[in-house]
Every structure is written in C-alpha cells, then in structure tokens.
Coordinates of N, CA and C in Angstrom, one line a residue:
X742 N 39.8 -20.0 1.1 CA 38.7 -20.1 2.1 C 38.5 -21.6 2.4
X743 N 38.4 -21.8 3.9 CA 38.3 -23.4 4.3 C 36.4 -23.5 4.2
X744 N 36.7 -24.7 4.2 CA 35.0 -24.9 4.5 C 34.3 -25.3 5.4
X745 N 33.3 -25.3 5.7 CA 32.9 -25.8 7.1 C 33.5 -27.5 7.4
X746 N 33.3 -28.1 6.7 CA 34.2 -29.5 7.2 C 35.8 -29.8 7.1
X747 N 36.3 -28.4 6.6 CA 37.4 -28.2 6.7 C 37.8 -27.6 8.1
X748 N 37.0 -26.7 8.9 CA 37.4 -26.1 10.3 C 36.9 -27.1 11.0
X749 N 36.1 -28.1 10.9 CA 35.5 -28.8 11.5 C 36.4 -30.4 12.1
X750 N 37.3 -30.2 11.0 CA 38.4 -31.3 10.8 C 39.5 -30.5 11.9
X751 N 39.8 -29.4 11.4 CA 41.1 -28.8 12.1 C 40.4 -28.6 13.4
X752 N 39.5 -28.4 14.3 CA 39.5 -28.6 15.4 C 39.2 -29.5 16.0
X753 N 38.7 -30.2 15.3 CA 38.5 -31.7 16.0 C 40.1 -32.6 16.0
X754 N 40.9 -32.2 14.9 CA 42.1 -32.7 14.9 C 43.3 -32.0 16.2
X755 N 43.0 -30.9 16.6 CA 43.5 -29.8 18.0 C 43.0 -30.7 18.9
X756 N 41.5 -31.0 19.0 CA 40.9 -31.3 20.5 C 41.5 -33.0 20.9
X757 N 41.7 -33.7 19.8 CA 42.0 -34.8 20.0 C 43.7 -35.1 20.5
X758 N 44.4 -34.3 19.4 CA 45.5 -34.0 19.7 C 45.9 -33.3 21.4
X759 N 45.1 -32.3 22.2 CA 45.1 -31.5 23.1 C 44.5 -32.7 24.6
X760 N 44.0 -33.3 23.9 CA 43.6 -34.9 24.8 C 44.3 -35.6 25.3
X761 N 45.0 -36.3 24.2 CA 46.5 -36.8 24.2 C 47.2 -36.4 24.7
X762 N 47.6 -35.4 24.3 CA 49.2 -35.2 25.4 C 48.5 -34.4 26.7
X763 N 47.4 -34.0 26.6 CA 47.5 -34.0 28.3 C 47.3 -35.3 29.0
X764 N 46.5 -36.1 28.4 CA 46.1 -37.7 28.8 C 47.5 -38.7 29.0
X765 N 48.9 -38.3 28.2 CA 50.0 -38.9 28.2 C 50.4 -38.4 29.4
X766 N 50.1 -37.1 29.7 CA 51.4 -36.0 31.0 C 50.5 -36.6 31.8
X767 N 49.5 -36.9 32.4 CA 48.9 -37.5 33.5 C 49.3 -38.8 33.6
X768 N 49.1 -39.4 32.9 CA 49.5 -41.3 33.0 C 51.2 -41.2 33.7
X769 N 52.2 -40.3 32.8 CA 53.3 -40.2 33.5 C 53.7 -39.6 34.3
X770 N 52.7 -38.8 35.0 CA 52.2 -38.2 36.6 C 52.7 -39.4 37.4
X771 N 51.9 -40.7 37.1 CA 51.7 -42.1 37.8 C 53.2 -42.5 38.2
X772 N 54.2 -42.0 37.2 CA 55.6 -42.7 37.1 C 56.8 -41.3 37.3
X773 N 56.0 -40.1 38.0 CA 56.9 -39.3 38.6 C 57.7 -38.9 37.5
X774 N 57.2 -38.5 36.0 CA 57.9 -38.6 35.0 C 57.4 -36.9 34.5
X775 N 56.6 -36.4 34.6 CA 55.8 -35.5 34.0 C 56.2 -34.1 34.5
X776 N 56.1 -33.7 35.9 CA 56.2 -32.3 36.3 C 57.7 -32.0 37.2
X777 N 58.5 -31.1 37.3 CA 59.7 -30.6 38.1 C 60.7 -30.9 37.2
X778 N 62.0 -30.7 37.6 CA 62.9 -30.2 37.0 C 63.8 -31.6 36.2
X779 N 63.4 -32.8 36.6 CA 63.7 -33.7 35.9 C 62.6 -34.5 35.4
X780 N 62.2 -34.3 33.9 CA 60.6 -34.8 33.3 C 61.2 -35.5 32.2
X781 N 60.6 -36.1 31.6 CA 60.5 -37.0 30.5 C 59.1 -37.1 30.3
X782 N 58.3 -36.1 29.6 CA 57.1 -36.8 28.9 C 56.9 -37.0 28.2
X783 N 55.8 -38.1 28.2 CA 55.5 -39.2 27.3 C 54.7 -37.8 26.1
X784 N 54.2 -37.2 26.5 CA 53.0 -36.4 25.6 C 53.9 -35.7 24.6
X785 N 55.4 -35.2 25.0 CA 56.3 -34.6 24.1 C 56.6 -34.9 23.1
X786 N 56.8 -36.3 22.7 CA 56.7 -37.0 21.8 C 55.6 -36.6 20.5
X787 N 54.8 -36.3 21.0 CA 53.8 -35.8 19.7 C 53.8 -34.1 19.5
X788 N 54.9 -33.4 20.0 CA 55.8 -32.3 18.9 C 56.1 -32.7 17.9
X789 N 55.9 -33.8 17.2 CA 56.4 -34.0 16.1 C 55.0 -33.6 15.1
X790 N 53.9 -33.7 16.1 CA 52.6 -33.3 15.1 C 52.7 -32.3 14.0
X791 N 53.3 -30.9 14.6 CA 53.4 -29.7 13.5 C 53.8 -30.3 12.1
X792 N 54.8 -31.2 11.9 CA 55.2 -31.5 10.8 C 53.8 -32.0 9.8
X793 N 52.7 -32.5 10.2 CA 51.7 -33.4 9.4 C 50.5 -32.4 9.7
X794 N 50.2 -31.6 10.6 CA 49.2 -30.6 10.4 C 49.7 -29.3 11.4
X795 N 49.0 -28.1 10.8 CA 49.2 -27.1 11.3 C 48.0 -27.2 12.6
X796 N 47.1 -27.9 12.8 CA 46.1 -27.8 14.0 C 46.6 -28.8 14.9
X797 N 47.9 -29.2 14.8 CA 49.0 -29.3 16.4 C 49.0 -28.4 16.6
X798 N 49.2 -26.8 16.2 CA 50.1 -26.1 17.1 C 48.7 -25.6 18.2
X799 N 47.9 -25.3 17.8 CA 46.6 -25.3 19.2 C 46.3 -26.4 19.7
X800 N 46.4 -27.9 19.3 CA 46.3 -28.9 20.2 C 47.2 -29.2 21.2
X801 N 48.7 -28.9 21.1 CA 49.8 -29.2 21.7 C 49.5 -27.9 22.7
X802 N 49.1 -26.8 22.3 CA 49.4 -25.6 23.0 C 48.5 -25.4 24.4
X803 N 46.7 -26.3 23.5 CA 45.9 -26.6 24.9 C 45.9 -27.6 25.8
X804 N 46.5 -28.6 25.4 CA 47.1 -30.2 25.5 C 47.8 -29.6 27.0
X805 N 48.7 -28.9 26.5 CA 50.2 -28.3 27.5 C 49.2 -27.6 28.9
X806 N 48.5 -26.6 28.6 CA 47.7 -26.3 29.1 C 46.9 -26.5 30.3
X807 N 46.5 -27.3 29.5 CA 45.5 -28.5 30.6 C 46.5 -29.5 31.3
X808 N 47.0 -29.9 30.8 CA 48.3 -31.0 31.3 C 49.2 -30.0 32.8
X809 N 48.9 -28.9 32.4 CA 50.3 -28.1 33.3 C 49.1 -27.5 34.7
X810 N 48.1 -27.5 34.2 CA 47.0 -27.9 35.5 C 47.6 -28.8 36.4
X811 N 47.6 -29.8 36.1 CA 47.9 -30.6 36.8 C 49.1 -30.6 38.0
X812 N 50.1 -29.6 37.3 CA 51.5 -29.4 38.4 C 51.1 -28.3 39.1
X813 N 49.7 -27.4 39.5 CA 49.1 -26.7 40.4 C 49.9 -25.7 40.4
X814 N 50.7 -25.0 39.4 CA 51.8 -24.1 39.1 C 51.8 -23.2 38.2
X815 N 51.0 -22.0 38.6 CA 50.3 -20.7 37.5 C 51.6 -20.6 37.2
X816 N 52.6 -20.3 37.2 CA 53.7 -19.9 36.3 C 53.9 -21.1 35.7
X817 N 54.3 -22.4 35.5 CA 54.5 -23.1 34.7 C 52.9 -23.6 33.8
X818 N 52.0 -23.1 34.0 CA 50.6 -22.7 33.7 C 51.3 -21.9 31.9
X819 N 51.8 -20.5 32.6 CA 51.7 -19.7 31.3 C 53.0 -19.7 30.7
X820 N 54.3 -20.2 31.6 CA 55.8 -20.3 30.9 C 55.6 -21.7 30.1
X821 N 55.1 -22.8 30.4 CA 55.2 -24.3 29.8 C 54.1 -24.2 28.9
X822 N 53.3 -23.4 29.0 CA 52.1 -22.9 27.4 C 52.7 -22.5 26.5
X823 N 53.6 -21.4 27.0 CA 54.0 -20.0 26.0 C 54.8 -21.3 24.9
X824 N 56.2 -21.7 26.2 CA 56.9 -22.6 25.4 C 56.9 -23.7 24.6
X825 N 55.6 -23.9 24.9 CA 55.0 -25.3 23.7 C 54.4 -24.6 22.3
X826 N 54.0 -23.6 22.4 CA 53.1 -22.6 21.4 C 54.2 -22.4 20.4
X827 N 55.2 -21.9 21.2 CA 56.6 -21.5 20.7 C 57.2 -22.5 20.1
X828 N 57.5 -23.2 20.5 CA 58.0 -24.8 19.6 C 56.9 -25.1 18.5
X829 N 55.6 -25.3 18.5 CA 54.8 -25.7 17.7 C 55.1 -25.0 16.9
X830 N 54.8 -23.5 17.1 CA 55.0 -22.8 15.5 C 56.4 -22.9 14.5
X831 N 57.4 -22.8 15.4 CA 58.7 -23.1 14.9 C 59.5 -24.1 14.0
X832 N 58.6 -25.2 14.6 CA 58.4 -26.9 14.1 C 57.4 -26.9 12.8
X833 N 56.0 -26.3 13.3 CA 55.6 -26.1 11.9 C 56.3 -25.8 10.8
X834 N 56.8 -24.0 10.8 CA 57.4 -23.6 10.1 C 58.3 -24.2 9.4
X835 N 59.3 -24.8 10.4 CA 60.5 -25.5 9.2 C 60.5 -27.1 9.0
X836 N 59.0 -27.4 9.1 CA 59.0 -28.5 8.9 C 59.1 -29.4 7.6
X837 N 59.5 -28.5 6.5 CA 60.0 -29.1 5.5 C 61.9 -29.2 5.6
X838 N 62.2 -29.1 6.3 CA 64.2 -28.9 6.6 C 64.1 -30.4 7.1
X839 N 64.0 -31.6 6.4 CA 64.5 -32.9 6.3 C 65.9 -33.2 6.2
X840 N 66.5 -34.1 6.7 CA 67.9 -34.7 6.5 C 67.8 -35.6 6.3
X841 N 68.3 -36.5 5.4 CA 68.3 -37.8 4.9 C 67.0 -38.6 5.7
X842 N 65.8 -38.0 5.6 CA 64.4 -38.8 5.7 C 64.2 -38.6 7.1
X843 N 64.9 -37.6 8.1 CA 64.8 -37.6 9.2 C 64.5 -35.6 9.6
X844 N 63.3 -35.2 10.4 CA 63.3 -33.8 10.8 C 63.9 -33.7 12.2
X845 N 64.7 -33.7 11.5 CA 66.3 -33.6 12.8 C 66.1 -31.6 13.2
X846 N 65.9 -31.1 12.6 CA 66.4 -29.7 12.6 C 65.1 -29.5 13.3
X847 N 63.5 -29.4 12.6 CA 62.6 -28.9 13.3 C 61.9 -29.5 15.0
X848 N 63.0 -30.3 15.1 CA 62.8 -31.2 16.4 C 63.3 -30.4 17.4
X849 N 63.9 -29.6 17.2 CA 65.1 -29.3 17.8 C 64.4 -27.8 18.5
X850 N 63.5 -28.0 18.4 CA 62.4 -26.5 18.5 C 62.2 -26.7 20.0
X851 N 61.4 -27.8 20.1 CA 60.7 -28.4 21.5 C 61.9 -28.7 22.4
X852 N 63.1 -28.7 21.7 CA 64.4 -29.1 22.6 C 64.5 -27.9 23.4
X853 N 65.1 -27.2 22.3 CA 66.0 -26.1 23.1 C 65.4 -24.7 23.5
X854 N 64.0 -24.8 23.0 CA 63.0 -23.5 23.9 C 62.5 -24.4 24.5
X855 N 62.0 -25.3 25.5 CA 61.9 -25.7 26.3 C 62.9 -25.8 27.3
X856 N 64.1 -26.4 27.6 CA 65.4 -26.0 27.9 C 65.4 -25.2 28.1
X857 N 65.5 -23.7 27.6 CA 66.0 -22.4 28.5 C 64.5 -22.1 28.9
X858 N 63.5 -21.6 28.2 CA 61.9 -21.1 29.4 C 62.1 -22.1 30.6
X859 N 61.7 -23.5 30.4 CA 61.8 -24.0 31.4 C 62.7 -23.7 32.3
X860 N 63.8 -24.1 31.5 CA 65.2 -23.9 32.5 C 65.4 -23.0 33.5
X861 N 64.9 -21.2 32.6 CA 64.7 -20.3 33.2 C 63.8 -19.9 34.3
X862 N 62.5 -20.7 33.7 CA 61.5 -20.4 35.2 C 62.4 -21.2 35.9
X863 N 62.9 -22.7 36.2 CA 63.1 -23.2 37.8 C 64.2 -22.5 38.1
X864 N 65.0 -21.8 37.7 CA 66.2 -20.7 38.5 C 65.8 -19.7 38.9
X865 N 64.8 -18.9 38.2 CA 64.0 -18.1 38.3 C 63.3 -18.4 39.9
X866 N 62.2 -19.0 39.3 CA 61.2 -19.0 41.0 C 61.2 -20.3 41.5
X867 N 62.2 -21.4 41.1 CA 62.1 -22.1 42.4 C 63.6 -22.5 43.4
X868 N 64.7 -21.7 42.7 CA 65.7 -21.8 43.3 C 65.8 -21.6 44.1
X869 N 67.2 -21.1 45.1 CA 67.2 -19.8 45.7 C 68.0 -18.6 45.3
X870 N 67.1 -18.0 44.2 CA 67.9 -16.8 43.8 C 68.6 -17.2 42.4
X871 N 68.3 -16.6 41.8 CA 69.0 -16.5 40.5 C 70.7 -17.0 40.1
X872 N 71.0 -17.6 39.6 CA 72.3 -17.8 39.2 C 72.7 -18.8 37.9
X873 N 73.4 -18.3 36.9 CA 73.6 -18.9 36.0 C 74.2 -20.1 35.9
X874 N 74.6 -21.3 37.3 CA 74.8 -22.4 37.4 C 73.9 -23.0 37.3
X875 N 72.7 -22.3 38.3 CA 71.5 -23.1 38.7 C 71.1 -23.1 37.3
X876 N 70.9 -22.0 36.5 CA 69.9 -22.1 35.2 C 70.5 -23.3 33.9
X877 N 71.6 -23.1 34.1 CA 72.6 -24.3 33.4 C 72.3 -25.6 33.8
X878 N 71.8 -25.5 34.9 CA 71.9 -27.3 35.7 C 69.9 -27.7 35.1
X879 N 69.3 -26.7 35.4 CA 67.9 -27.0 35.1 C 67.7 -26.8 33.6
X880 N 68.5 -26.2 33.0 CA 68.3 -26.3 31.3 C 69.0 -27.3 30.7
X881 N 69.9 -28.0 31.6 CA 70.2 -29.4 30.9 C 69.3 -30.5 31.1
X882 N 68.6 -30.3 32.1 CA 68.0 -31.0 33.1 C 66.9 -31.2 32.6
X883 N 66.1 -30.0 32.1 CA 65.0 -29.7 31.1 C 65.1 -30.5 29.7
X884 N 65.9 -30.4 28.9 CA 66.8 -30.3 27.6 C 66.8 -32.0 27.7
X885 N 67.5 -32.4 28.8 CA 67.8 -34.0 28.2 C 66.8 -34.2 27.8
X886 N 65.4 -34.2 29.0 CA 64.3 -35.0 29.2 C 63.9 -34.8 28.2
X887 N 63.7 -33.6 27.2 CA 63.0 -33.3 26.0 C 63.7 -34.0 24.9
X888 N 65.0 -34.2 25.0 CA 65.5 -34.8 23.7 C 65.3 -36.7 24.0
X889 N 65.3 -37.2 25.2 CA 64.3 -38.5 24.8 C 63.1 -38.3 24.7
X890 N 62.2 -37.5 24.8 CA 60.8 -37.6 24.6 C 61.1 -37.0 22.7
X891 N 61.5 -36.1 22.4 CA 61.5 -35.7 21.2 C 61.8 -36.3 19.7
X892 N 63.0 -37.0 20.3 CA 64.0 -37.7 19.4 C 63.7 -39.4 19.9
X893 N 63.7 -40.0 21.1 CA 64.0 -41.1 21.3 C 62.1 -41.6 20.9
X894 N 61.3 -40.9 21.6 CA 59.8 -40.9 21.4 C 59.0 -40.6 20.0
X895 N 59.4 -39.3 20.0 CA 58.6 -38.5 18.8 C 59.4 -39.2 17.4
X896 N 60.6 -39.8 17.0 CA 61.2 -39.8 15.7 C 60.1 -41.5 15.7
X897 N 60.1 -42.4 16.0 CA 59.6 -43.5 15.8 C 58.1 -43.0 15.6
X898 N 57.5 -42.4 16.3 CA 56.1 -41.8 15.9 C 56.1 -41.0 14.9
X899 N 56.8 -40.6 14.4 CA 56.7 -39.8 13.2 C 56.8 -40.8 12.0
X900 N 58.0 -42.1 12.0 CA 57.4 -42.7 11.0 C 56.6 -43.8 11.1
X901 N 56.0 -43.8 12.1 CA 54.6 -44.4 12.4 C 53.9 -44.0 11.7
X902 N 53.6 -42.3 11.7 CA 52.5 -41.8 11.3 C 52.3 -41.6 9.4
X903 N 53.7 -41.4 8.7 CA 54.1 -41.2 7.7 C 53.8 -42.9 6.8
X904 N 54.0 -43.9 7.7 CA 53.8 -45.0 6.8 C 52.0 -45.1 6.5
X905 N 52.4 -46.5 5.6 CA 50.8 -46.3 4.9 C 49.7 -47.0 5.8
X906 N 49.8 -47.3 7.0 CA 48.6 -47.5 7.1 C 47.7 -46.2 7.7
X907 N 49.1 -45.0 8.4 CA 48.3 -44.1 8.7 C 48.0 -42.5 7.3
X908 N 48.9 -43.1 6.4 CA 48.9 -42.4 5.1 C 47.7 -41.9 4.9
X909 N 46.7 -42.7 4.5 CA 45.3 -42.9 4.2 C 44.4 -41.4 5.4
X910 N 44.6 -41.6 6.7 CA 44.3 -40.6 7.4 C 44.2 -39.2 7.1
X911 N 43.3 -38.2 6.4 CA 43.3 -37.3 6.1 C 43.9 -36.0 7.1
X912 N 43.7 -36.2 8.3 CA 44.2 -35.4 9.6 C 46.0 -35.3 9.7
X913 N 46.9 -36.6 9.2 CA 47.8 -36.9 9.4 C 48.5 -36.6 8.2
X914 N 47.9 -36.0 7.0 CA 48.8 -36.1 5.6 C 49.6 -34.6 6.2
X915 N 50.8 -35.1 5.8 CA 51.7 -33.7 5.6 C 51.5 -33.3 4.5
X916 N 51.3 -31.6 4.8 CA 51.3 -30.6 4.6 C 52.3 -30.7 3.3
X917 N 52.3 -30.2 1.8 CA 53.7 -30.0 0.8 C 53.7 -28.3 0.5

C-alpha cells in the first residue's frame, strides 16, 4: 500500500514530467522540429524517464497528449498517445537490461514503436493511398528523428539524472 504522500509524489512527478515534454514539443514547434513526418523532439529525450520512475509512463503519455494538441491532428491525437504509452511501458519494463552502463536495449522502445505507428499513420492518412514504400520512407523518417532525440538527447540526460547531484532527488531514484 502507497501512502498518501506517496500518490502524492507520483502525480506530481507525471504532471511535472507531462509539462515538460509538452513545454519541450512547443518550444521546438518555434524550430519546425516537433510535428510531420520529419521531427526531432526535444521532449523525446525524456523516454528515458521510465527507467528512474514508473510515474513517466502517465507523464510522457499526457505530456504527448497535450503536446499532440498542438499538431491540430485527432489521429495523431490518439496514434502518437497510444505510441508513447506503449514505449513508456516497455522502457519501464526492461529497464533493468543495461549494457556496459548504458540502456541501449530499453531505448529502443521509443524508437521503433514510434517508427512504424507513426510511420504507419503518415502512409495511412496522409499519403496518397497506402503503399509499403511510402510507409518505409515515413518509418525511417520517423525512426531517425527518434533515435537523435532518444539516444543523441535522452543518453546524456540519463546520466545527468543518475549522477549525484540529482541522486539525492527522491522522484529521480531508480527503481531496483
């Protein structure tokens, strides 16, 4: 059983976290970086959360949410939700699968289901018409942008978060 300043923590740790990366996907709105078929967001970078608390996976999930407001796009509304939800849990889950001091494997979540949902909605409804080139071309397209936000962004933020000045942070301790 949690206790009251125990739920109290884990949602204040979602809402802050769900702030953030929507607050990141807007700022890189500014830089044409954020929505369509070639993105790099800055906010993606903090997939790496699941590893240090399980109250990423509703902060990233409403973060995405609110953030995907912003591209005025009910299907990427509920496909770019699903697929952040979906990564968060997945990342959580194997977020003990380390490689020599690096979560190479659970990174890989936000990559490649992002990559094909996404990939799949823009062939889906904004091509013309379905075709397994086009879905190839927007799931790489998808896929890069997430592996610099994931790996090139998120790996330095992760041992940002792991060293000691943010150690001390009780929001930020991973999970054993």
């Amino acid at each position: 059983m949690s206790t009251p300043k125990q739920r109290l923590n884990y949602i204040t740790t979602a809402a802050v976290i769900a702030a953030i990366y929507a607050g990141l996907t807007y700022l890189g709105n500014f830089f044409g970086l954020s929505y369509g078929p070639i993105q790099v967001r800055f906010s993606e970078a903090l997939t790496i959360l699941p590893l240090f608390t399980p109250a990423a996976i509703p902060g990233l999930t409403i973060g995405c949410f609110i953030a995907n407001i912003g591209s005025f796009n009910p299907i990427d509304m509920i496909f770019g939700t699903f697929a952040t939800f979906l990564a968060a849990v997945l990342t959580y889950l194997t977020r003990k699968i380390i490689f020599k001091k690096l979560p190479l494997f659970p990174l890989l979540f936000p990559v490649i289901i992002n990559a094909f949902i996404i990939g799949l909605e823009l062939a889906i409804f904004y091509l013309n018409g379905f075709t397994f080139l086009g879905f190839a071309i927007a799931a790489f397209e998808v896929g890069t942008g997430q592996l610099i936000a994931c790996y090139g962004l998120g790996l330095p933020l992760y041992f940002t978060l792991k060293g000691k000045k943010f150690s001390k942070l009780n929001i930020f301790k991973a999970e054993e």
